XYZ file of C-alpha atoms in Angstrom:
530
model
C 23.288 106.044 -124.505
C 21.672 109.716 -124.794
C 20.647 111.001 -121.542
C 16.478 109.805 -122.844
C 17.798 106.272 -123.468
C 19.362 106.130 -120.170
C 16.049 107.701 -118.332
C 13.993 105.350 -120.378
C 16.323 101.999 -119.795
C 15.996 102.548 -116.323
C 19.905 103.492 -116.085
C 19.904 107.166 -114.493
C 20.473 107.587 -110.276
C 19.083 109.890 -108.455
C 20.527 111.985 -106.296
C 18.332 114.183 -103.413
C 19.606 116.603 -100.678
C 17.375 118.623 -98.264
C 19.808 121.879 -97.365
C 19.195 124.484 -94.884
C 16.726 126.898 -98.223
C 16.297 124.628 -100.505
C 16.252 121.095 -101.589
C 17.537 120.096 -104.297
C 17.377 116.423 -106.735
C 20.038 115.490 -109.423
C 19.733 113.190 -112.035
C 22.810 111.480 -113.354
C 23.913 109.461 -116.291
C 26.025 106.239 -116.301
C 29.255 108.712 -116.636
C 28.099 110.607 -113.392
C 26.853 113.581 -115.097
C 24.025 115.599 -114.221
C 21.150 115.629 -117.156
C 17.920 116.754 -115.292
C 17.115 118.780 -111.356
C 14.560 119.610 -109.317
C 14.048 121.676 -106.422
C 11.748 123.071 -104.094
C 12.575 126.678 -101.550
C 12.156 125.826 -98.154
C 12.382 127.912 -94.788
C 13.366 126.913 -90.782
C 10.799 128.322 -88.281
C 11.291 129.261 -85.068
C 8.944 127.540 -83.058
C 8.877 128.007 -79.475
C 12.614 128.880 -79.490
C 13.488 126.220 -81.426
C 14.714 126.696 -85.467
C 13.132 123.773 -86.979
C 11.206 122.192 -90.359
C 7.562 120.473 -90.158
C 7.096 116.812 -90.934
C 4.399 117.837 -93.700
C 6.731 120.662 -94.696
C 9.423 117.230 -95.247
C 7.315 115.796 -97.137
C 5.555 118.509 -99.476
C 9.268 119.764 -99.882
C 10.419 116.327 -100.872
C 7.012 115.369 -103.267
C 7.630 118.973 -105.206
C 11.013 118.421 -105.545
C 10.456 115.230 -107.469
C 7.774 116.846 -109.136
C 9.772 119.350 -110.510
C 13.025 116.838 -111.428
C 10.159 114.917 -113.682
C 8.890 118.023 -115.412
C 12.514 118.898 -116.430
C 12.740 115.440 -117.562
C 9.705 115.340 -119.361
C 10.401 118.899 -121.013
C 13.974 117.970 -121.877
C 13.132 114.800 -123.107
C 9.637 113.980 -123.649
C 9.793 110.767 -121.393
C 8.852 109.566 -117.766
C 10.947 108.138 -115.155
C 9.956 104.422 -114.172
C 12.434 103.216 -112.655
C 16.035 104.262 -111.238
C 19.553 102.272 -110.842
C 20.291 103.254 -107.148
C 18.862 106.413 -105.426
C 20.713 108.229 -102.358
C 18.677 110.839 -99.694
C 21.192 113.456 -97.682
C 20.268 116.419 -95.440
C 21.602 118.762 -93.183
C 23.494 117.212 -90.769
C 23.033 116.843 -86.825
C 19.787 117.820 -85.042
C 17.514 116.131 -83.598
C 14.695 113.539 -84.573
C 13.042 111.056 -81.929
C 10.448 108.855 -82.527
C 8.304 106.317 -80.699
C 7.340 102.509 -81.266
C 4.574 103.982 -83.691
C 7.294 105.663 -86.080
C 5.766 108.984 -84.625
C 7.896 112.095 -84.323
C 7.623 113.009 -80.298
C 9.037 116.674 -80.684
C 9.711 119.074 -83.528
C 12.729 118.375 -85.347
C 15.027 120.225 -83.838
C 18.018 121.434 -86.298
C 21.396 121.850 -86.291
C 20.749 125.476 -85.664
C 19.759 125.048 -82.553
C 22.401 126.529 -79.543
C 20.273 125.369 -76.230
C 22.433 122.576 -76.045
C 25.475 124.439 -74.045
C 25.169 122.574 -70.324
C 25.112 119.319 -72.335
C 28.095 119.297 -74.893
C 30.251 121.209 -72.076
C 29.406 117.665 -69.222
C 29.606 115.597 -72.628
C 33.019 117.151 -73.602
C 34.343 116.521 -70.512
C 32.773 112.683 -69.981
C 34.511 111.465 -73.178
C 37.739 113.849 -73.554
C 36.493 114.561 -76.871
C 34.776 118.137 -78.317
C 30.933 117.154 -78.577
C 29.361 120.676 -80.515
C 25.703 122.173 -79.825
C 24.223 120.940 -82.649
C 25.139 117.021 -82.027
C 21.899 114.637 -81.790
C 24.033 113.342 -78.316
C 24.316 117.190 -77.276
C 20.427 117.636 -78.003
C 19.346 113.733 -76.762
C 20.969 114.813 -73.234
C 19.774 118.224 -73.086
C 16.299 116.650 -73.361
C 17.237 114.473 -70.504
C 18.876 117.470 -68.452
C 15.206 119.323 -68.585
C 13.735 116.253 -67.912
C 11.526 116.675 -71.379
C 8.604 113.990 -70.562
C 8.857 112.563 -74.532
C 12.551 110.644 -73.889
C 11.084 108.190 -71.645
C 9.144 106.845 -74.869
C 12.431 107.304 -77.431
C 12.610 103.741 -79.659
C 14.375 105.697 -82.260
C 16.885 108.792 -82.860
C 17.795 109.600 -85.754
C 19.037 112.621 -88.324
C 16.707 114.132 -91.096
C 18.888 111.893 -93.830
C 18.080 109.296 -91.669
C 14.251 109.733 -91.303
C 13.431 110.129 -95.055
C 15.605 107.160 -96.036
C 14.283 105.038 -93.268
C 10.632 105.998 -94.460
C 11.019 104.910 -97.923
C 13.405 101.753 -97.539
C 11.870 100.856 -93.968
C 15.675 100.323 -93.319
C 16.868 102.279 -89.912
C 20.236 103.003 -91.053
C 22.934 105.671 -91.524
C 26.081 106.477 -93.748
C 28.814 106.609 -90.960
C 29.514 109.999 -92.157
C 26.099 111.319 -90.931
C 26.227 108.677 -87.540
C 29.424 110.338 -86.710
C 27.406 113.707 -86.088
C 25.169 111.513 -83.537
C 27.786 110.749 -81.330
C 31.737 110.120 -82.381
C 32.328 107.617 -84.269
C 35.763 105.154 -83.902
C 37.735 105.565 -86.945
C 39.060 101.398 -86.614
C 35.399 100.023 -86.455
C 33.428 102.247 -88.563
C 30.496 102.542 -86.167
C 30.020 104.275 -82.454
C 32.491 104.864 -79.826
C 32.095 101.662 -78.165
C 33.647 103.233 -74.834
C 31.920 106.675 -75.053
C 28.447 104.740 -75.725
C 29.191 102.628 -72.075
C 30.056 106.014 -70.544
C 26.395 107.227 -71.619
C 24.263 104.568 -70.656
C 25.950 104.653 -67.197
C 25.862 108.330 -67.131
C 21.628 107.774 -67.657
C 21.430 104.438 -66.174
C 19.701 106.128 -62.800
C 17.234 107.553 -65.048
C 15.793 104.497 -65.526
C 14.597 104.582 -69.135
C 13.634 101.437 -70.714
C 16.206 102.367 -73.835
C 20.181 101.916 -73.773
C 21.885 104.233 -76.564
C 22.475 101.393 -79.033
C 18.588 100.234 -79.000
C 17.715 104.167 -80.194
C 20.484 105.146 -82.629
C 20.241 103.667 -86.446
C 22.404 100.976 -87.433
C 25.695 102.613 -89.463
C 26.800 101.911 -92.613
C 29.835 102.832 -95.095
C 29.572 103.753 -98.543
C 29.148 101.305 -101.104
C 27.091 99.087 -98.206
C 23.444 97.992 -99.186
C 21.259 100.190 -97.449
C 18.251 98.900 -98.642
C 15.508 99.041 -101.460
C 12.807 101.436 -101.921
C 9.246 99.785 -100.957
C 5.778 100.404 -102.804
C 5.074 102.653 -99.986
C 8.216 104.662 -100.188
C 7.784 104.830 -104.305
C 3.976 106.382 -103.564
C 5.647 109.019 -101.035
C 8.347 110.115 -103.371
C 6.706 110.655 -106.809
C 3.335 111.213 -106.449
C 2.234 110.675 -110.230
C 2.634 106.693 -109.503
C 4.940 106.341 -112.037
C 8.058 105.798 -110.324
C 8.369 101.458 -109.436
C 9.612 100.616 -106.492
C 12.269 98.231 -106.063
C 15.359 100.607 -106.532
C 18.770 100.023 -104.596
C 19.138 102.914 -102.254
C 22.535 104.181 -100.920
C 23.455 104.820 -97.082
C 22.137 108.204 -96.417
C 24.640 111.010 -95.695
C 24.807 114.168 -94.087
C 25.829 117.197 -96.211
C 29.140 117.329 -95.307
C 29.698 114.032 -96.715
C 27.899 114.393 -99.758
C 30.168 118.021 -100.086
C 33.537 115.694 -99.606
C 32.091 113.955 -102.312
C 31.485 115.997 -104.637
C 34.471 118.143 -104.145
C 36.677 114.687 -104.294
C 38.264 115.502 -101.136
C 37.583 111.669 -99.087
C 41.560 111.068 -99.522
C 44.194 111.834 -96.422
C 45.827 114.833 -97.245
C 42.584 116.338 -98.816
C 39.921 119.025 -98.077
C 37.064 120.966 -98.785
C 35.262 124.209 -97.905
C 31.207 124.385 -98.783
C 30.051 127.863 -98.296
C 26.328 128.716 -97.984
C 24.269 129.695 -96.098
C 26.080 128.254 -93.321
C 29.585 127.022 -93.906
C 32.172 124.238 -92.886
C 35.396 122.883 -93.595
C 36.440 119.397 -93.593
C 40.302 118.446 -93.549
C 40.884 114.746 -93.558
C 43.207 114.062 -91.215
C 46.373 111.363 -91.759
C 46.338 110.986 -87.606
C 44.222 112.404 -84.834
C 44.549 115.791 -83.221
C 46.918 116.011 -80.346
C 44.326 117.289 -78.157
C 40.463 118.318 -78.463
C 39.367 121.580 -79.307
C 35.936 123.186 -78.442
C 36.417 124.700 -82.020
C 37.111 121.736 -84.124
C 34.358 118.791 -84.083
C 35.701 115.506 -85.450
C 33.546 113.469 -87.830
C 34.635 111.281 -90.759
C 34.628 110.542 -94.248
C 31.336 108.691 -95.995
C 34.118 106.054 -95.825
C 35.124 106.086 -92.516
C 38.105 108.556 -92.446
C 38.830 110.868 -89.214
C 38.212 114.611 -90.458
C 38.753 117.810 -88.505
C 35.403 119.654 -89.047
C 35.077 123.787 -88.774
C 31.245 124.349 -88.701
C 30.140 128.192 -88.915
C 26.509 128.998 -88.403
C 26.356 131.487 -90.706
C 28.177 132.383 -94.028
C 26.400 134.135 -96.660
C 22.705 135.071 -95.460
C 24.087 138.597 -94.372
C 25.650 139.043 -97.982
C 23.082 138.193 -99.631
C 20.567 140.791 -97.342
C 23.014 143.545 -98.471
C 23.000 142.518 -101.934
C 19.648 142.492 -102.192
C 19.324 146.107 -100.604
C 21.554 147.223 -103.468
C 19.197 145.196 -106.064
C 16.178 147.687 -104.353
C 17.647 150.675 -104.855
C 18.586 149.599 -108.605
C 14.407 148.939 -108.938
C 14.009 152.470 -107.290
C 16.000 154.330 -110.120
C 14.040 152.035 -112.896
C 16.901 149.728 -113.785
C 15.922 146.652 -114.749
C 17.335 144.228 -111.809
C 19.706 140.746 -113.098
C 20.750 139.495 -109.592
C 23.661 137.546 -111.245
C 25.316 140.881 -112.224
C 24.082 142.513 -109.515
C 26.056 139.930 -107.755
C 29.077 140.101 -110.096
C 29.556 143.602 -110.371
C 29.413 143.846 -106.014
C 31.623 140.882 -105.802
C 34.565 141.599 -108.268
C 34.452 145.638 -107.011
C 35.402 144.026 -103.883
C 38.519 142.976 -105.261
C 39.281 146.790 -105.583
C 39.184 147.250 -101.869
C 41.883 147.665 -98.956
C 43.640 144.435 -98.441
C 42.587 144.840 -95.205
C 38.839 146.311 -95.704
C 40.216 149.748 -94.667
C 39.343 148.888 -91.162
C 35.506 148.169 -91.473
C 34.527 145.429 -89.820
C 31.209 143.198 -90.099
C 29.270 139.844 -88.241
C 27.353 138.139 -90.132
C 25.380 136.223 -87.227
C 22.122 135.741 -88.139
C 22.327 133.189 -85.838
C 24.239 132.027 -82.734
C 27.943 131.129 -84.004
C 29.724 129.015 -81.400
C 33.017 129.082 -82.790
C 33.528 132.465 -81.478
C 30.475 131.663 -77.970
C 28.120 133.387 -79.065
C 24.656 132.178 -78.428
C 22.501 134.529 -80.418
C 23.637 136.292 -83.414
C 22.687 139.847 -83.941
C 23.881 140.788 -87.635
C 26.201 144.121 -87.233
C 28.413 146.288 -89.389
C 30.941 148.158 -87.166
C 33.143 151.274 -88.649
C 35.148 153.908 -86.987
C 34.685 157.645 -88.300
C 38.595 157.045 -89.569
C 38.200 154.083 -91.847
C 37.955 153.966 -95.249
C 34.516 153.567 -95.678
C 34.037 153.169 -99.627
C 31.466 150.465 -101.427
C 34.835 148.181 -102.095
C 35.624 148.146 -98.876
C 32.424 147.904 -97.515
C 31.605 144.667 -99.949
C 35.098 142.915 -99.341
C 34.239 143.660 -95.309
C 31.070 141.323 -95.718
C 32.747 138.644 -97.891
C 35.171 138.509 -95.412
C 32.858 137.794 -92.456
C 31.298 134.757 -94.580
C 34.476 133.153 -93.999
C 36.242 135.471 -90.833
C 34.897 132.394 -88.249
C 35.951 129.883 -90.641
C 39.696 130.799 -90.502
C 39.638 131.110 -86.602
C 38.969 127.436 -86.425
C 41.504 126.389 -89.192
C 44.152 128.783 -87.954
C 44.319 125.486 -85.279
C 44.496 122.974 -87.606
C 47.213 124.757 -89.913
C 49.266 126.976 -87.420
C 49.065 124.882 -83.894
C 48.273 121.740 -85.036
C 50.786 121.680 -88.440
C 48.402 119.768 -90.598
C 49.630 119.353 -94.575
C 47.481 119.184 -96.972
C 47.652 118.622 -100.992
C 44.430 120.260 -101.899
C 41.563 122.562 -100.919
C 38.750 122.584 -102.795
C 35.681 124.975 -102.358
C 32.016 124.764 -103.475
C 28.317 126.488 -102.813
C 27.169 129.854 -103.485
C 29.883 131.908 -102.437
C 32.025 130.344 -105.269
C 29.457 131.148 -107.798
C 30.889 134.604 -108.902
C 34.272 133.187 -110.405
C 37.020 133.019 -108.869
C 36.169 136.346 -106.016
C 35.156 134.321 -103.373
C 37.875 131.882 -104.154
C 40.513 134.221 -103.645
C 38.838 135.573 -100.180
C 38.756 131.889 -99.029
C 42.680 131.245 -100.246
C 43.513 134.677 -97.897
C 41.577 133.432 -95.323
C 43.246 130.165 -94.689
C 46.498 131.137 -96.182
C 45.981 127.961 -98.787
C 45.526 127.555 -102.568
C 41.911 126.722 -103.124
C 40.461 124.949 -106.374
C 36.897 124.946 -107.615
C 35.399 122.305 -110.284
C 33.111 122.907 -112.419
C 30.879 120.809 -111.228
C 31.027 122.144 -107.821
C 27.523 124.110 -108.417
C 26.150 120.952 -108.218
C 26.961 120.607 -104.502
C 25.444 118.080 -102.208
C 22.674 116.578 -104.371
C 24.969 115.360 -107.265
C 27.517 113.762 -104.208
C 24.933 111.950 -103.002
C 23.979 110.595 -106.451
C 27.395 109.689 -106.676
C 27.571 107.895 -103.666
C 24.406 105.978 -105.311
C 26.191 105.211 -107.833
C 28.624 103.977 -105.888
C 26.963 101.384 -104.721
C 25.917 99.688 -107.856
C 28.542 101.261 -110.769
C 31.769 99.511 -108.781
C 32.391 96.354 -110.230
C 36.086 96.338 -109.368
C 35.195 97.449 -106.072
C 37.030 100.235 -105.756
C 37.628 102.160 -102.831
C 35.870 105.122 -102.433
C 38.853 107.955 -102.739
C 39.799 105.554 -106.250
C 36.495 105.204 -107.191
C 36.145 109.243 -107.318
C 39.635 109.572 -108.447
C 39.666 107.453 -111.543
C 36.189 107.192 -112.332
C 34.120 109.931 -111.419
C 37.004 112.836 -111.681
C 39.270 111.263 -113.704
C 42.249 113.482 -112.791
C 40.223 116.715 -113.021
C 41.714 118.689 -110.042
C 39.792 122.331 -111.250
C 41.574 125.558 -111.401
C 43.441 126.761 -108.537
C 43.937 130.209 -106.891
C 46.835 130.916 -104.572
C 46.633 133.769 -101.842
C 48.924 136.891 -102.501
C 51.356 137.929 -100.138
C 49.472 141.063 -99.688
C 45.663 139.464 -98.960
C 47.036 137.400 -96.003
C 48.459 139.516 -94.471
C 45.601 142.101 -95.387
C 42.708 139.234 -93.844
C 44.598 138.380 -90.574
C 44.613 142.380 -89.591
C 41.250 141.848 -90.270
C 40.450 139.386 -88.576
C 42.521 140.716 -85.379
C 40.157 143.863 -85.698
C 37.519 141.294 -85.803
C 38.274 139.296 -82.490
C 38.724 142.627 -80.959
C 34.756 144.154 -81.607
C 33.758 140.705 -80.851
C 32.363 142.496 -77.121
C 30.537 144.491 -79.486
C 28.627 141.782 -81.192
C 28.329 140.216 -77.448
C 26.392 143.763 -76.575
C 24.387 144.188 -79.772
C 23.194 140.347 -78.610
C 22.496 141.883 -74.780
C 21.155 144.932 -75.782
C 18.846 144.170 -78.819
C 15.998 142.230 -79.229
């Protein structure tokens, strides 16, 4: 079929992921690839101390980016979209959403973003001998409780922001076990919540006296492939608008982003991982047997189809990068140049390449935010140079590239220099990978690990989720998911690899020794400025 036959037969999926700046849809043909997008630019606000997104701001974000998937469609191909074979919804992952018995939202969300969570995770950590992060809905569900917030009493349901919008359209309270296993850990043999680490909170709370136990609150998990549910008239109406979309459509668990990156980077097998870096960033490695011990560094989550993965999450990436690019891209307007921010981007990136293996000693922190790899609670961005080092533009670009991944190798220097962990392949996507193959190589120095990028992996989250919709009705042979990706969706295509040079290892780790040692700096910069 041509990609109009396939729209108008009803045959396309739809893919739709709400990221931290924007969210994006993908439409995909019966060979999984992408033939229309939308997207709508979208902001956190910090509301009472709290980073967080508006329920109408969910849904305006969600209705425009629809919108502007059908006018692509209908400019491309002069047609409308009735009807879908299988849609998927993924977000951000983590956070906070409760509801009462009304369906209506008792606090602001409250994102991943979010670091007043520290005297919970720490008692949690401890309770189940098992890392529980900041950001965890568990971390920010006992919090609430710790401050005695009046709202938990009247909790009937907790859920993610994947969770929410898919529950809202399908009236199904579900969640990919991918995304549940940022709620509270989930046990690798059953697919669904710690069974034992569930008891341990409901006796932990039990003198609190709320009329809820944890399993009445949290949604029901699911693995890829399950049926999640269809989407209702209602849910139809709320997604496009127009009216023309029918309702009716098979709808795939919903995932978190780190899922739906796994995906899309087919990296769901043992032995595989990814990197996704943004505006924040994370690694997943999945893992052929637990950790020997926890680590406050290193959360554990799993696969969209169950599997244990060691998870580096880093607050921040490239928001810093892209501030100083775009102070460059100012300066350009000043002298009357006419401003293309892809070569703006190009030109900064590959100069970088030019630099000091080692940045010449300049050192930078990207922490627009808290980053609590490293215990910092606020982030206070921060270039730091002594009057000695070679301060050049090279340098000083490969300095900040370096810092969108420099918290990012801390964590996996556990997994690959205490912990031993083999894998087979690394593969990145997300802006930083956009400039070919710079960011690639900074990323392969980092972690000391050849690193492949697809082509497709510009289509990030969105597409992985369509995929995963796809999943669930395109698997006649019912395939596992790692084949299904393998032989269907990939077909073999591994993408082109870069391995590190001798010389950029061992030029990133003095880096990144220089790095832990101004870390009191960063620490001050937080004390000292507002």
């Amino acid at each position: 079929m041509t990609a109009r036959q396939t729209i108008e037969a009803g045959k396309a999926i739809l893919g739709i992921e709400f990221g931290s700046t924007r969210i994006k849809a993908v439409l995909i043909d019966e060979e999984n690839k992408p033939i229309a997008q939308g997207s709508h630019e979208w902001e956190n606000q910090l509301v009472d101390g709290l980073w967080t997104y508006s329920i109408e701001a969910i849904w305006y974000g969600l209705q425009d980016c629809y919108a502007e998937l059908r006018k692509d469609v209908l400019q491309q191909y002069d047609c409308e979209i009735e009807s879908l074979a299988a849609i998927g919804f993924s977000a951000m992952m983590h956070g906070y959403m409760a509801f009462n018995e009304k369906q209506e939202i008792l606090v602001p969300f409250r994102t991943w973003r979010n670091t007043n969570t520290g005297k919970a995770a720490a008692e949690l950590s401890s309770l189940f001998n098992y890392n529980i992060p900041l950001r965890w809905s568990i971390s920010h569900l006992y919090q609430c409780i710790l401050d005695n917030e009046e709202h938990v009493a009247d909790i009937k349901y907790l859920t993610t922001l994947a969770g929410y919008v898919h529950w809202q359209v399908t009236g199904q309270f579900v969640l990919g076990v991918g995304d549940a296993s940022g709620m509270i850990p989930v046990d690798p043999a059953t697919k669904t919540y710690d069974a034992e680490m569930v008891r341990k909170f409901n006796e932990l709370i039990a003198p609190k006296g709320f009329s809820w136990t944890l399993l009445d609150i949290l949604p029901r998990s699911l693995n890829a492939g399950d049926n999640a549910g269809f989407l209702t008239p209602e849910g139809a109406k709320r997604l496009d608008v127009s009216g023309h979309l029918k309702p009716g459509v098979p709808v795939c668990p919903p995932e978190g982003d780190a899922g739906t990156g796994m995906v899309a980077t087919n990296a769901v097998k043992q032995r595989t991982g990814n990197v996704s870096a943004g505006t924040s960033s994370f690694s997943m490695i999945v893992l052929e047997k637990p950790l020997s011990k926890p680590y406050e560094m290193i959360d554990m989550v799993t696969t969209p189809d169950g599997s244990l993965v060691a998870m580096v999450h880093c607050n921040n990436c490239t928001s810093d990068l892209n501030a100083w690019v775009s102070l460059f891209k100012e300066y350009q307007q000043l002298l009357g140049v006419p401003v293309d921010m892809n070569e703006v981007f190009g030109k900064l990136y590959n100069n970088a390449l030019n630099g000091d293996a080692d940045c010449g000693g300049l050192v930078s922190y990207n922490y627009i935010s808290g980053e609590p790899v490293t215990g910092l609670s606020e982030g206070r961005p921060l270039f730091v140079r002594s009057a000695g080092d070679k301060f050049n533009l090279a340098n000083f670009m490969r300095a900040h590239l370096y810092a969108s991944v420099g918290v990012l190798k801390i964590g996996n220097d556990i997994l690959f220099k205490e912990e031993k962990i083999k894998v087979d392949r690394i593969t990145g996507h997300g802006g930083l990978f956009k400039t070919k193959g710079v960011g690639q190589r900074v990323l392969a120095a980092a972690i000391n690990s050849p690193i492949s990028v697809m082509e497709t992996a510009g289509e990030g989250g969105a597409w992985g989720i369509a995929l995963l919709a796809g999943y669930v009705v395109n698997n006649p042979n019912r395939l596992s998911l790692a084949d299904y990706l393998e032989t269907v969706v990939f077909a073999g295509n591994t993408g082109v690899s870069i391995a590190p040079t001798p010389e950029d290892v061992s030029g990133f780790e003095r880096y990144i020794e220089n790095y832990k040692c101004c870390l009191p700096v960063e620490q001050s910069a937080v004390d000292h400025k507002a």
